[in-house]
Amino acid sequence: MKREEILLLFDVDGTLTLPRSVINLDFETFLYEHIKPLATLGIVGGADLEKMFEQLNGEKILREFDYIFPENGLVQMKQGEEVGKQSLLKHLGEETIQRFINFVLRYLADLEVPIKRGTFLEFRNGMMNICPVGRQCSWREREIFAEYDRKHKIREKMIEDLRKEFVDVDLTYSIGGQISFDVFPRGWDKTYCLDFVIKDGGFREIHFFGDKTNPGGNDYEIYTDPRTIGHKVSSPDDTRKILEEMFPQ
C-alpha cells in the first residue's frame, strides 16, 4: 500500500509520550525515519498546539506530521499551516459560557482534595479543560491527585453534577490524562478530524492509536468509529510494538 493510502493518527499523552512528558528521542527517530516514509502521519490531542510543542520537541512537528489536530481536532492543520478552526464561544454564546464557568469555579472552591494549585479551568478554541487539582501542580502532586481520584472518583462525580446542572446544554464530558477532563459541544470529540481527513486525503485505511479508549475516555469515540482501525495502547512502547508489526523492517 502506498504512503498516500494509509493514515496513522496518534493521540499524544500515553501514546507517543508518557503522561505530560516529552517524547523519547529514539522513538521519535523511529517514527520519522522508519514510519513516515511508509504512511501519512497525524496527531490528534486534547491539548493546544503549544502543549504539543512541549511534548513533541518543538515546532519540528509542523514539518514532520502531515496533519496536526490540537484541541480534539477543532483546530485543523495541514503541512504546518492552519486550515480551519471551530469557536466554542461563537457556538455557545457568552451567557452560557459565563454561567458554566461561574458554576465550575464555585464547585471547585468547595471541593475537598489533597492538593490545590493553580489554573483550574482553561478556555480553548473548541473546549474547556477543567482540572480539580490545578494544572500548575508538580509531577509528584499530579501523582498524588491521580491516586486520590482513582479511589474517590472526583472527576466522575463532578461530571455527573455538571450533567445535572446543565441538562439544557448539549455538552460532552471526556476524561483524558491523569488530572483533568474536557468539556465541549456534542460531536466535537476527536472524530471531528475524520470528516476533514476523509475529504482531504481519500485514504484506504485510517488507523488510530490511543490509550483512553474506554467509554468516557477522550479517545473512545474515534477508537470505536467505523471509519478507523483502532489500536488501544498503554504506553509509547505499546505504540512502537504495533507499528513494528504493521511495518516490519
CSV table of C-alpha atoms in Angstrom, one decimal:
chain,number,residue,atom,x,y,z
A,1,MET,CA,0.0,0.0,0.0
A,2,LYS,CA,1.3,3.5,-0.9
A,3,ARG,CA,2.1,6.1,1.7
A,4,GLU,CA,-0.8,8.3,0.4
A,5,GLU,CA,-3.3,5.5,1.0
A,6,ILE,CA,-2.7,4.9,4.8
A,7,LEU,CA,-3.1,7.4,7.6
A,8,LEU,CA,-1.8,6.9,11.1
A,9,LEU,CA,-3.5,9.1,13.7
A,10,PHE,CA,-1.9,9.3,17.1
A,11,ASP,CA,-3.1,10.6,20.5
A,12,VAL,CA,-0.2,12.3,22.3
A,13,ASP,CA,-0.4,11.7,26.1
A,14,GLY,CA,0.1,8.0,26.9
A,15,THR,CA,0.5,7.1,23.2
A,16,LEU,CA,3.5,9.0,21.8
A,17,THR,CA,4.7,10.2,25.2
A,18,LEU,CA,4.2,9.2,28.9
A,19,PRO,CA,1.6,11.5,30.5
A,20,ARG,CA,2.8,15.1,30.3
A,21,SER,CA,6.3,14.0,29.4
A,22,VAL,CA,8.5,14.6,26.3
A,23,ILE,CA,8.7,12.0,23.5
A,24,ASN,CA,11.7,9.7,23.7
A,25,LEU,CA,14.3,10.6,21.2
A,26,ASP,CA,14.8,7.0,20.0
A,27,PHE,CA,11.1,6.6,19.4
A,28,GLU,CA,11.0,10.0,17.7
A,29,THR,CA,13.7,8.9,15.3
A,30,PHE,CA,12.0,5.6,14.6
A,31,LEU,CA,8.7,7.4,13.8
A,32,TYR,CA,10.2,9.9,11.5
A,33,GLU,CA,12.8,7.8,9.7
A,34,HIS,CA,11.2,4.4,9.5
A,35,ILE,CA,7.4,5.0,9.6
A,36,LYS,CA,6.9,8.4,7.9
A,37,PRO,CA,8.2,7.1,4.5
A,38,LEU,CA,5.6,4.4,4.6
A,39,ALA,CA,2.5,6.2,5.9
A,40,THR,CA,0.9,9.6,6.3
A,41,LEU,CA,1.2,10.8,9.9
A,42,GLY,CA,-1.2,12.8,12.0
A,43,ILE,CA,-1.7,13.7,15.7
A,44,VAL,CA,-5.0,14.5,17.4
A,45,GLY,CA,-4.9,15.6,21.0
A,46,GLY,CA,-6.9,17.4,23.6
A,47,ALA,CA,-4.2,19.9,24.3
A,48,ASP,CA,-3.5,23.1,22.4
A,49,LEU,CA,-0.6,23.5,19.9
A,50,GLU,CA,1.8,24.9,22.4
A,51,LYS,CA,1.5,21.9,24.7
A,52,MET,CA,2.0,19.6,21.7
A,53,PHE,CA,5.2,21.6,21.0
A,54,GLU,CA,6.3,21.0,24.6
A,55,GLN,CA,5.8,17.2,24.5
A,56,LEU,CA,7.0,16.6,20.9
A,57,ASN,CA,10.2,18.5,20.9
A,58,GLY,CA,9.1,21.8,19.5
A,59,GLU,CA,8.0,23.2,16.2
A,60,LYS,CA,9.6,20.5,14.2
A,61,ILE,CA,6.2,18.7,14.3
A,62,LEU,CA,4.9,21.2,11.8
A,63,ARG,CA,7.3,19.7,9.3
A,64,GLU,CA,7.2,16.0,10.4
A,65,PHE,CA,3.5,15.4,10.7
A,66,ASP,CA,1.2,15.8,7.7
A,67,TYR,CA,-1.8,16.6,9.9
A,68,ILE,CA,-1.9,18.2,13.3
A,69,PHE,CA,-5.2,18.4,15.2
A,70,PRO,CA,-4.9,20.3,18.5
A,71,GLU,CA,-8.0,20.6,20.8
A,72,ASN,CA,-9.6,17.4,19.7
A,73,GLY,CA,-9.3,18.3,16.1
A,74,LEU,CA,-11.2,21.6,16.4
A,75,VAL,CA,-8.1,23.3,15.1
A,76,GLN,CA,-7.0,21.7,11.8
A,77,MET,CA,-3.5,22.0,10.4
A,78,LYS,CA,-2.1,20.5,7.2
A,79,GLN,CA,1.6,20.6,6.3
A,80,GLY,CA,2.2,23.0,9.1
A,81,GLU,CA,-0.5,25.6,8.2
A,82,GLU,CA,-3.7,26.2,10.0
A,83,VAL,CA,-6.6,25.5,7.6
A,84,GLY,CA,-9.6,25.5,9.9
A,85,LYS,CA,-10.8,26.3,13.4
A,86,GLN,CA,-14.0,26.0,15.4
A,87,SER,CA,-15.2,28.5,18.0
A,88,LEU,CA,-16.7,27.4,21.3
A,89,LEU,CA,-17.6,31.0,22.2
A,90,LYS,CA,-19.5,31.5,19.0
A,91,HIS,CA,-21.3,28.2,19.3
A,92,LEU,CA,-22.4,28.5,22.9
A,93,GLY,CA,-22.6,32.3,23.4
A,94,GLU,CA,-21.2,34.4,26.2
A,95,GLU,CA,-24.2,34.0,28.5
A,96,THR,CA,-24.0,30.2,28.6
A,97,ILE,CA,-20.2,30.3,28.8
A,98,GLN,CA,-20.3,32.6,31.9
A,99,ARG,CA,-23.0,30.5,33.6
A,100,PHE,CA,-20.9,27.4,33.1
A,101,ILE,CA,-17.6,28.9,34.3
A,102,ASN,CA,-19.3,30.5,37.3
A,103,PHE,CA,-20.7,27.2,38.4
A,104,VAL,CA,-17.4,25.4,37.9
A,105,LEU,CA,-15.4,27.9,40.0
A,106,ARG,CA,-18.0,27.8,42.8
A,107,TYR,CA,-17.9,24.0,42.7
A,108,LEU,CA,-14.1,23.8,42.8
A,109,ALA,CA,-14.0,26.4,45.6
A,110,ASP,CA,-16.0,23.9,47.8
A,111,LEU,CA,-14.2,20.8,46.6
A,112,GLU,CA,-12.0,19.0,49.1
A,113,VAL,CA,-8.9,17.3,47.5
A,114,PRO,CA,-5.5,16.7,48.9
A,115,ILE,CA,-3.8,19.4,46.9
A,116,LYS,CA,-4.8,22.6,45.0
A,117,ARG,CA,-2.5,24.7,43.0
A,118,GLY,CA,-3.4,27.0,40.1
A,119,THR,CA,-5.1,27.1,36.6
A,120,PHE,CA,-8.2,25.1,37.3
A,121,LEU,CA,-10.0,26.0,34.1
A,122,GLU,CA,-8.5,26.6,30.6
A,123,PHE,CA,-10.7,28.1,27.9
A,124,ARG,CA,-9.6,26.9,24.5
A,125,ASN,CA,-10.9,27.4,20.9
A,126,GLY,CA,-13.1,24.3,20.9
A,127,MET,CA,-13.3,23.2,24.5
A,128,MET,CA,-12.9,23.9,28.2
A,129,ASN,CA,-10.4,21.9,30.3
A,130,ILE,CA,-11.2,21.5,34.0
A,131,CYS,CA,-8.6,20.4,36.4
A,132,PRO,CA,-9.6,20.0,40.1
A,133,VAL,CA,-6.0,19.9,41.4
A,134,GLY,CA,-4.8,22.8,39.1
A,135,ARG,CA,-2.6,22.4,36.1
A,136,GLN,CA,0.4,24.1,37.9
A,137,CYS,CA,0.8,21.1,40.1
A,138,SER,CA,4.2,19.4,40.2
A,139,TRP,CA,4.8,15.9,38.9
A,140,ARG,CA,4.6,14.4,42.4
A,141,GLU,CA,1.4,16.4,43.2
A,142,ARG,CA,-0.1,15.1,39.9
A,143,GLU,CA,0.6,11.5,41.0
A,144,ILE,CA,-0.9,12.1,44.5
A,145,PHE,CA,-4.1,13.5,42.9
A,146,ALA,CA,-4.3,10.8,40.3
A,147,GLU,CA,-4.2,8.1,43.0
A,148,TYR,CA,-6.8,10.0,45.1
A,149,ASP,CA,-9.1,10.4,42.0
A,150,ARG,CA,-8.8,6.6,41.3
A,151,LYS,CA,-10.2,5.9,44.8
A,152,HIS,CA,-12.7,8.7,45.1
A,153,LYS,CA,-13.8,9.4,41.5
A,154,ILE,CA,-13.5,13.1,41.9
A,155,ARG,CA,-13.7,13.8,38.2
A,156,GLU,CA,-16.5,11.3,37.5
A,157,LYS,CA,-18.6,12.8,40.3
A,158,MET,CA,-18.0,16.4,39.1
A,159,ILE,CA,-19.1,15.4,35.6
A,160,GLU,CA,-22.3,13.8,37.0
A,161,ASP,CA,-23.1,17.1,38.8
A,162,LEU,CA,-22.3,19.2,35.7
A,163,ARG,CA,-24.6,17.0,33.6
A,164,LYS,CA,-27.5,17.6,36.1
A,165,GLU,CA,-26.9,21.3,36.3
A,166,PHE,CA,-26.5,21.9,32.5
A,167,VAL,CA,-29.1,19.4,31.2
A,168,ASP,CA,-30.3,22.1,28.9
A,169,VAL,CA,-26.9,22.5,27.2
A,170,ASP,CA,-25.8,19.7,24.8
A,171,LEU,CA,-22.3,19.1,26.1
A,172,THR,CA,-20.0,16.1,26.2
A,173,TYR,CA,-17.6,15.5,29.1
A,174,SER,CA,-14.5,13.5,28.4
A,175,ILE,CA,-11.8,12.3,30.8
A,176,GLY,CA,-8.3,12.3,29.4
A,177,GLY,CA,-4.9,12.1,31.2
A,178,GLN,CA,-4.5,11.9,34.9
A,179,ILE,CA,-5.8,15.2,36.4
A,180,SER,CA,-8.4,16.9,34.2
A,181,PHE,CA,-11.4,16.5,31.9
A,182,ASP,CA,-12.6,18.2,28.7
A,183,VAL,CA,-16.0,19.8,28.1
A,184,PHE,CA,-17.2,20.5,24.5
A,185,PRO,CA,-20.4,20.5,22.4
A,186,ARG,CA,-21.7,17.1,21.5
A,187,GLY,CA,-19.9,15.9,18.3
A,188,TRP,CA,-16.9,18.0,18.9
A,189,ASP,CA,-14.8,15.0,20.0
A,190,LYS,CA,-11.8,13.6,18.2
A,191,THR,CA,-14.0,12.2,15.4
A,192,TYR,CA,-14.3,15.8,14.3
A,193,CYS,CA,-11.0,15.5,12.4
A,194,LEU,CA,-12.1,12.4,10.4
A,195,ASP,CA,-14.5,14.4,8.2
A,196,PHE,CA,-11.6,16.7,7.3
A,197,VAL,CA,-9.0,13.9,6.5
A,198,ILE,CA,-11.5,11.8,4.6
A,199,LYS,CA,-12.4,14.8,2.3
A,200,ASP,CA,-8.8,15.8,2.0
A,201,GLY,CA,-7.0,12.5,1.6
A,202,GLY,CA,-9.1,9.7,0.2
A,203,PHE,CA,-7.3,7.2,2.4
A,204,ARG,CA,-7.9,3.5,2.1
A,205,GLU,CA,-7.1,2.9,5.8
A,206,ILE,CA,-7.1,5.2,8.8
A,207,HIS,CA,-5.5,3.8,11.9
A,208,PHE,CA,-5.9,5.5,15.3
A,209,PHE,CA,-3.7,4.9,18.3
A,210,GLY,CA,-4.8,5.9,21.8
A,211,ASP,CA,-4.9,5.0,25.5
A,212,LYS,CA,-8.1,6.5,26.8
A,213,THR,CA,-10.4,4.2,24.7
A,214,ASN,CA,-12.9,3.1,27.3
A,215,PRO,CA,-16.4,4.8,27.5
A,216,GLY,CA,-15.9,8.3,28.9
A,217,GLY,CA,-12.2,8.5,27.8
A,218,ASN,CA,-11.3,11.1,25.2
A,219,ASP,CA,-10.2,8.5,22.7
A,220,TYR,CA,-13.3,6.4,22.9
A,221,GLU,CA,-15.3,7.9,20.0
A,222,ILE,CA,-12.6,7.9,17.4
A,223,TYR,CA,-11.3,4.5,18.6
A,224,THR,CA,-14.8,2.9,18.0
A,225,ASP,CA,-15.7,4.9,14.9
A,226,PRO,CA,-16.3,2.6,11.9
A,227,ARG,CA,-14.1,4.8,9.8
A,228,THR,CA,-11.0,4.0,11.8
A,229,ILE,CA,-9.0,0.9,12.7
A,230,GLY,CA,-8.5,1.4,16.4
A,231,HIS,CA,-5.4,0.3,18.4
A,232,LYS,CA,-5.5,0.5,22.2
A,233,VAL,CA,-2.2,1.2,23.8
A,234,SER,CA,-1.0,1.9,27.3
A,235,SER,CA,2.4,3.5,26.6
A,236,PRO,CA,4.7,4.6,23.8
A,237,ASP,CA,6.3,1.2,23.9
A,238,ASP,CA,3.0,-0.4,23.0
A,239,THR,CA,2.6,2.1,20.1
A,240,ARG,CA,6.0,1.2,18.8
A,241,LYS,CA,5.4,-2.5,19.1
A,242,ILE,CA,2.3,-2.3,17.0
A,243,LEU,CA,4.0,-0.1,14.4
A,244,GLU,CA,6.8,-2.6,14.1
A,245,GLU,CA,4.3,-5.4,13.5
A,246,MET,CA,2.5,-3.3,10.9
A,247,PHE,CA,5.7,-2.2,9.1
A,248,PRO,CA,8.4,-4.9,9.6
A,249,GLN,CA,11.8,-3.6,8.8
